[in-house]
Coordinates of C-alpha atoms in Angstrom, one line a residue:
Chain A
X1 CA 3.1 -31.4 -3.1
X2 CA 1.9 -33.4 -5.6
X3 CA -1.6 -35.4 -4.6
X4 CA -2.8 -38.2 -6.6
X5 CA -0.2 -37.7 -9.6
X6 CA 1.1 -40.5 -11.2
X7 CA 3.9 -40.6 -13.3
X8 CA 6.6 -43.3 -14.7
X9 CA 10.1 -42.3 -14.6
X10 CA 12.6 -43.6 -17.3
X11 CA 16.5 -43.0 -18.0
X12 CA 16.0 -40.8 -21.3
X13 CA 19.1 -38.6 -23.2
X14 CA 16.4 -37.7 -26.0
X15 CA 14.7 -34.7 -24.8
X16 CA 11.3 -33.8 -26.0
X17 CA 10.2 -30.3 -25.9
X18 CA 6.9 -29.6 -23.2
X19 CA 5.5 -26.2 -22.2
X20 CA 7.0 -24.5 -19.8
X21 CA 10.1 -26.6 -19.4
X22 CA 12.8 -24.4 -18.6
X23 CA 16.1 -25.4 -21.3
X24 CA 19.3 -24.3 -22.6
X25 CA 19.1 -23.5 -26.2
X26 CA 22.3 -22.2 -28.7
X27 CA 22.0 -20.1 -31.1
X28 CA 22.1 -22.0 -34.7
X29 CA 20.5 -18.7 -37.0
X30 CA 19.1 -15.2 -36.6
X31 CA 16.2 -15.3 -39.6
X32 CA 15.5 -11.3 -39.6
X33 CA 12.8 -11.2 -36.3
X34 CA 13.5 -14.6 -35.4
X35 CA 16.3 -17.0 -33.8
X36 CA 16.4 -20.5 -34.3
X37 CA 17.9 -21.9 -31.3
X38 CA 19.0 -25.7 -30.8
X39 CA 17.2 -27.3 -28.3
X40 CA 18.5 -31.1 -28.6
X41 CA 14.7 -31.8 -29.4
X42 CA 13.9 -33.0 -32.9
X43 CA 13.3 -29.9 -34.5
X44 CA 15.2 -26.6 -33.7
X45 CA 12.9 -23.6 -31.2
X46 CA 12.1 -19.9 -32.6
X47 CA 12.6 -17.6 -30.2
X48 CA 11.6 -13.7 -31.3
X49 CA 13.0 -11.0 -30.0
X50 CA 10.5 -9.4 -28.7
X51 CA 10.3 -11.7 -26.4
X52 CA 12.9 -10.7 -23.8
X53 CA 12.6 -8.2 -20.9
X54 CA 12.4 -4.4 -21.9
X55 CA 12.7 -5.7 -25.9
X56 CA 11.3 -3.1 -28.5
X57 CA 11.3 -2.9 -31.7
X58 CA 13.8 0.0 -31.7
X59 CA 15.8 -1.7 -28.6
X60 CA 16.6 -5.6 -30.1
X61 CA 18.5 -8.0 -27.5
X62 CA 21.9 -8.2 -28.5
X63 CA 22.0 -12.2 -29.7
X64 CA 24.9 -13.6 -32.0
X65 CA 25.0 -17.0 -33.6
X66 CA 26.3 -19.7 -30.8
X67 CA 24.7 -17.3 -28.0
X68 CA 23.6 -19.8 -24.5
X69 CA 19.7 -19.2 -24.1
X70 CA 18.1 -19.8 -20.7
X71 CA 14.5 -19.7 -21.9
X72 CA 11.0 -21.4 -21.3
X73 CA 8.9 -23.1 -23.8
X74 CA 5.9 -21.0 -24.6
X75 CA 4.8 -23.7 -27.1
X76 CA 5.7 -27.2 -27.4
X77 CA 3.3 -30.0 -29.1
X78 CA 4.3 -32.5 -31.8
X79 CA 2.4 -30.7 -34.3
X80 CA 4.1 -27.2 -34.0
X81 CA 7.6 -26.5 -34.1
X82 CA 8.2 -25.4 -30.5
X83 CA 8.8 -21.3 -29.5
X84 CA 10.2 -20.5 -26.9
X85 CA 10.5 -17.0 -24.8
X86 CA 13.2 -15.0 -22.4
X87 CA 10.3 -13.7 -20.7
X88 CA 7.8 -15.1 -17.8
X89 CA 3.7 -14.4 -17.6
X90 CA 4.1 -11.4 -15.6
X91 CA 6.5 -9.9 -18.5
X92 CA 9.6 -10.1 -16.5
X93 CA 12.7 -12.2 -16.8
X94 CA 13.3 -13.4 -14.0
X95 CA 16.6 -15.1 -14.7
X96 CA 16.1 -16.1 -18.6
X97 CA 17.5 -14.9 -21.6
X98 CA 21.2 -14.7 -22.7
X99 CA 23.8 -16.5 -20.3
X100 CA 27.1 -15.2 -20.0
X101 CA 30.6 -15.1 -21.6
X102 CA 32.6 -18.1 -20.5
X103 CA 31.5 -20.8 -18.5
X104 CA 31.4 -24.7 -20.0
X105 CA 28.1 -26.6 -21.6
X106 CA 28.1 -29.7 -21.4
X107 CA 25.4 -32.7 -22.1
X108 CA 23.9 -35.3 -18.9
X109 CA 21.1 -37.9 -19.2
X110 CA 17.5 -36.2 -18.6
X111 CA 17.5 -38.2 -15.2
X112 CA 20.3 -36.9 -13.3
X113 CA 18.9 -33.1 -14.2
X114 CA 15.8 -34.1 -12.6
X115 CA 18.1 -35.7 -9.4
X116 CA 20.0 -32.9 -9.7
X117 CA 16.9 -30.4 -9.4
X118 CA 15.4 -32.3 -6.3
X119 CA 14.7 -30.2 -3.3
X120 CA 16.7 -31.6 -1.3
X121 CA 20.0 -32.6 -3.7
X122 CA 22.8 -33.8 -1.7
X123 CA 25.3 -33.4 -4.8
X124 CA 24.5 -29.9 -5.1
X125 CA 25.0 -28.8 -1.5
X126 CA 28.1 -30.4 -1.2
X127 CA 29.3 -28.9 -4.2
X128 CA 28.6 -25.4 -2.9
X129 CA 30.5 -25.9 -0.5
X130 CA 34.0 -26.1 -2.3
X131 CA 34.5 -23.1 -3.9
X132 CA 32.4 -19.9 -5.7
X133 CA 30.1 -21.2 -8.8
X134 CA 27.5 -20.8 -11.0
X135 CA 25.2 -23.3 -12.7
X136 CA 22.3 -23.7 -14.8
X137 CA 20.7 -26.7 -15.2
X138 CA 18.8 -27.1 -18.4
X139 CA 15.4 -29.9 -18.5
X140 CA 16.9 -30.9 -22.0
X141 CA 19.6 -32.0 -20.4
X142 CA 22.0 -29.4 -20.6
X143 CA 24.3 -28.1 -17.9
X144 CA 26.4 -24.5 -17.8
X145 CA 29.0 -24.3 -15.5
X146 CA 31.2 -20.9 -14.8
X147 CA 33.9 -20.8 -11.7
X148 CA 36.5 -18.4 -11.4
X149 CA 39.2 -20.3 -12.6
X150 CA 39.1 -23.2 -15.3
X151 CA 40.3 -25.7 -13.6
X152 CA 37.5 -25.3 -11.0
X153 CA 34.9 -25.4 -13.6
X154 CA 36.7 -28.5 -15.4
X155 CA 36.3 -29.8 -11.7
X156 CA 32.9 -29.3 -11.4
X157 CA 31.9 -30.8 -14.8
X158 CA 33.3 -34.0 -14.3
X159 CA 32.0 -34.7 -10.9
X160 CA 28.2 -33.9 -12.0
X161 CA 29.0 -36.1 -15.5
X162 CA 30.3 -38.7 -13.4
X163 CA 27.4 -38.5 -10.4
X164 CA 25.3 -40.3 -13.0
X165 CA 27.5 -43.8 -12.3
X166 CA 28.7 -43.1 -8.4
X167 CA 27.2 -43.8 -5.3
X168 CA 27.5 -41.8 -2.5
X169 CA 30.4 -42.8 -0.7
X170 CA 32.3 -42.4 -3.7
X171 CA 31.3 -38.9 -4.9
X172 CA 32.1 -38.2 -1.1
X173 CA 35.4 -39.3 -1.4
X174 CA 36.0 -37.2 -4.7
X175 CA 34.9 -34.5 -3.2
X176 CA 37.0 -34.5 0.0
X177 CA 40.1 -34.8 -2.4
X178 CA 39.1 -31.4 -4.2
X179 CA 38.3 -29.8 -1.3
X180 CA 42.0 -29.4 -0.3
X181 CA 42.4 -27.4 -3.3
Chain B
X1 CA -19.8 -19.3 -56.9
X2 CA -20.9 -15.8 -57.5
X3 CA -22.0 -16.0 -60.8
X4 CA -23.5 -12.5 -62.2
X5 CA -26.5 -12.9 -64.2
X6 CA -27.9 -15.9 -61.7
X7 CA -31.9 -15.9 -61.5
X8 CA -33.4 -15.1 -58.7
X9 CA -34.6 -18.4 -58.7
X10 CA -31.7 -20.2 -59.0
X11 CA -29.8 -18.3 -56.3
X12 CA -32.8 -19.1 -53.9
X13 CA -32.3 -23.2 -54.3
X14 CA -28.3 -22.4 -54.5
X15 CA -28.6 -20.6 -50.7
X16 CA -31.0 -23.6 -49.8
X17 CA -28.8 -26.3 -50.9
X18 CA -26.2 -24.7 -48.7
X19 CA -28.8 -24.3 -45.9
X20 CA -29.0 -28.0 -46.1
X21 CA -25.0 -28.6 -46.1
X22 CA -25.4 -26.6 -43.1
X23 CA -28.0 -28.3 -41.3
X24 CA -26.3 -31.6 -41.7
X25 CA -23.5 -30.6 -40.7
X26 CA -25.1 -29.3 -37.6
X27 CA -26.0 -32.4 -37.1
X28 CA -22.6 -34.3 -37.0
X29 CA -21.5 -31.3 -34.8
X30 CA -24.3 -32.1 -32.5
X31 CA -23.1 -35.9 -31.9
X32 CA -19.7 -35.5 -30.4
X33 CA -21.1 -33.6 -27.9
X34 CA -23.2 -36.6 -26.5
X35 CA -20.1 -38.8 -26.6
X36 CA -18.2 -36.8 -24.8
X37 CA -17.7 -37.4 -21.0
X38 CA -15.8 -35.6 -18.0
X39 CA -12.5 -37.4 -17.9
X40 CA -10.9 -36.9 -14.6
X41 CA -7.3 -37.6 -15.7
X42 CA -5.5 -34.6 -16.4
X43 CA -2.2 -35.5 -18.8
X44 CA 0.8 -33.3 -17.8
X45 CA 4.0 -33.5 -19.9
X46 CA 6.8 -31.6 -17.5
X47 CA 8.3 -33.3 -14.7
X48 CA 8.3 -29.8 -12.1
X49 CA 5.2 -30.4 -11.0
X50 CA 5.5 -34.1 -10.3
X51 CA 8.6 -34.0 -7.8
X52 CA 8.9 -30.3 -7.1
X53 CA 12.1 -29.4 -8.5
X54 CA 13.8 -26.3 -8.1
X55 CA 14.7 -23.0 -10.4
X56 CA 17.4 -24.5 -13.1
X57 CA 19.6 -21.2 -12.5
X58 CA 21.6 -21.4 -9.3
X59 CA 24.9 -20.0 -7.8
X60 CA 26.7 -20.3 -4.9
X61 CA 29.0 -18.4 -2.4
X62 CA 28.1 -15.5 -4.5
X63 CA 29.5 -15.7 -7.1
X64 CA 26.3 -14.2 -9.3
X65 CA 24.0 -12.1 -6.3
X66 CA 21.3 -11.3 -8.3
X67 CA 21.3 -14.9 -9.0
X68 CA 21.2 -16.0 -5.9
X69 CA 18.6 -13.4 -4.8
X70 CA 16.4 -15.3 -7.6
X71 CA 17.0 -18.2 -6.1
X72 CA 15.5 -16.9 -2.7
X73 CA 12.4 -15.4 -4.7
X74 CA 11.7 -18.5 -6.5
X75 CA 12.5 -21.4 -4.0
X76 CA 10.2 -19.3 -1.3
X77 CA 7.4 -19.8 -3.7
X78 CA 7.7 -23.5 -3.0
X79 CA 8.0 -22.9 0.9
X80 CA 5.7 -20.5 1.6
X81 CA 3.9 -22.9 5.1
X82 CA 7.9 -21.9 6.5
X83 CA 7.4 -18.3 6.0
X84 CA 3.8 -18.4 7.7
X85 CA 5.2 -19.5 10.8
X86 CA 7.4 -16.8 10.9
X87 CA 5.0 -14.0 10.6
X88 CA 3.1 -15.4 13.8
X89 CA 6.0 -15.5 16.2
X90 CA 7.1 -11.8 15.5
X91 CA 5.0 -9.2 16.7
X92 CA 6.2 -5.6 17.1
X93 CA 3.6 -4.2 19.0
X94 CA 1.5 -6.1 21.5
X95 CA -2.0 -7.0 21.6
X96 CA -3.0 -4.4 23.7
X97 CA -1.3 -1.3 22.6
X98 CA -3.0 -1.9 19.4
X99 CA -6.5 -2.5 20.9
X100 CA -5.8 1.3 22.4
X101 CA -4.5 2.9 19.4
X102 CA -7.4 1.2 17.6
X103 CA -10.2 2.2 20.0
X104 CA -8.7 6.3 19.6
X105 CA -8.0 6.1 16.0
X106 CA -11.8 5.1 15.2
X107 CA -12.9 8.1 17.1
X108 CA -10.6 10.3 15.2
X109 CA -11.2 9.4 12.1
X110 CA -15.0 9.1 13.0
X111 CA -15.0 12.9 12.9
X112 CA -13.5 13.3 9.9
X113 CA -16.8 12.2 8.5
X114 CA -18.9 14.2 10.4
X115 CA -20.8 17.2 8.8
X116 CA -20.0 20.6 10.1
X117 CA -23.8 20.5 11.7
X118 CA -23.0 17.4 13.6
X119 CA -19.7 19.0 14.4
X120 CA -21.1 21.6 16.6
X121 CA -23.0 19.0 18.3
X122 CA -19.4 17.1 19.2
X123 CA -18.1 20.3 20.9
X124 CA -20.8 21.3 22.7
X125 CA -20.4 17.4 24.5
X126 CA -16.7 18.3 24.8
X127 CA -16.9 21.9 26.1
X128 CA -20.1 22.4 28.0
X129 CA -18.7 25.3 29.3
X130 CA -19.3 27.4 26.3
X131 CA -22.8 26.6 26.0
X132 CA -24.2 29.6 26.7
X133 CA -22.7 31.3 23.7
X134 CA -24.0 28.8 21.0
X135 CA -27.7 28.7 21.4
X136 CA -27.3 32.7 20.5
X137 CA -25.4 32.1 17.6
X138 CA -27.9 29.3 16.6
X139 CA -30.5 31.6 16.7
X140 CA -29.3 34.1 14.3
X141 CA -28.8 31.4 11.2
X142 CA -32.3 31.8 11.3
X143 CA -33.5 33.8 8.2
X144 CA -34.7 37.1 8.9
X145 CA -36.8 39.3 7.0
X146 CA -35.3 42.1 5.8
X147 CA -37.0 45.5 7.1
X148 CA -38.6 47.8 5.1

């Protein structure tokens, strides 16, 4: 709980990189210890490889150009060009580093991540409820969705994209008609 | 700046004109420390600690189980007052068995400790039956003389 903080809340699609946010990067270049990953910040993120679980020298992550990244920023000012890690304090992953084949990215304003990520977010638990998914919300306002078939996951991107302009009644009513399915 | 050759002269007003750089510079150092005063406003740039949000990796009806066992792990983190209650209200064994077992178990583990000296000493309040053979054996730890 949050006592005595103040903060102002704006609709933003820029993102700007901050310490310890949690974001989806892609892969743009592997520069011989180092990848330079795309952020949607103003400048691109290093990431090293060393800094994924149970990385050695000898045993190097296995990263390709146009990889998904679920990583936290390790250092983000205006002065530095952000790095960011695959790895928490305690040296563990604990859900970061390369996501998955398949699956769809797609791009949401910075304000419905933050909805989405509320404790208690009505649009994600009725979501849940219609069929097997997975999803990874990134604070640069990236989302990855994978369901079993593509249809489903073509389903579940346009309801979050369009849960930016709905109220509640209607997203209620969209959802009842997929539910059938 | 090393210059071979240099008097000794020379490098003794060199080393004191940087003394003096120094100095000064000292001083300027010493001023912002005057000026500066505890702020109490502490800037934060992330939004998760402002309205609490969750882990951005999530999946449901299992589709990805270590995923969702991550999700347990890190949402409990958040909601750790819920799992307090929940250690109070389950209690295996009761208040009194373990005020028994306890009052035993520091006996038990009380003699553990004990020298072998003191151990004697416990037995002979547990078996005073046997007293009459201990005194005698007491009595010949003594150190006797050997005979010419």
């Amino acid at each position: 709980a949050a006592g005595g903080a103040y903060w102002v809340d704006s609709q933003q699609k820029r993102y700007v990189p901050v310490k310890g946010d949690h974001v989806i990067g892609i892969v743009t270049a592997k520069a011989g210890d180092v990848f330079k990953l795309d952020v949607g910040g103003s400048e691109q993120a290093s990431l090293s490889y060393l800094a994924f679980e149970g990385a050695t020298k000898r045993n190097r992550p296995n990263v390709q150009v146009g990889d998904l990244i679920y990583g936290q920023f390790l250092v983000a000012n205006k002065d530095m060009e952000p790095e960011m890690v695959c790895i928490d304090s305690s040296g563990r992953s604990s859900g970061m580093g390369i996501i998955g084949q398949d699956g769809f990215l797609f791009k949401v304003s910075l304000g419905l991540i933050r909805k989405l990520l509320a404790p208690k977010c009505e649009i994600i638990q009725e979501l849940s409820q219609l069929y097997p998914f997975e999803l990874v919300l990134g604070m640069n306002g990236r989302i990855w969705v994978k369901a079993k078939t593509v249809q489903q996951t073509l389903i579940i991107v346009n309801i979050l994209e369009a849960c930016e302009y709905m109220t509640a009644e209607q997203r209620k009513q969209a959802l009842a008609k997929f539910s059938g399915n | 700046f090393m210059q071979r050759g240099l008097d000794s002269q020379t490098k003794k007003l060199l080393e004191e004109e940087e003394k003096k750089i120094i100095s000064e510079e000292h001083w300027y150092l010493d001023l912002p420390d005057l000026k500066e005063k505890e702020s109490f406003i502490i800037e934060e740039r992330s939004f998760m600690p402002c309205e609490d949000l969750l882990y951005g990796r999530m999946s449901f009806k299992g589709f990805n189980p270590e995923i969702e066992k991550l999700m347990i792990q890190m949402n409990s983190r958040c909601k750790e007052e819920e799992i307090e209650v929940d250690d109070k209200m389950e209690a295996d064994v009761s208040d009194e068995e373990m005020a028994r077992r306890y009052e035993t178990l520091v006996g038990t583990i009380g003699k553990k400790f004990l020298r072998k000296r003191d151990q004697g000493v416990l037995q002979d309040e547990d078996e005073d039956g046997n007293s009459n053979t201990r005194p005698s054996k007491k009595a010949k730890k003594k150190f006797l003389k050997p005979q010419d």
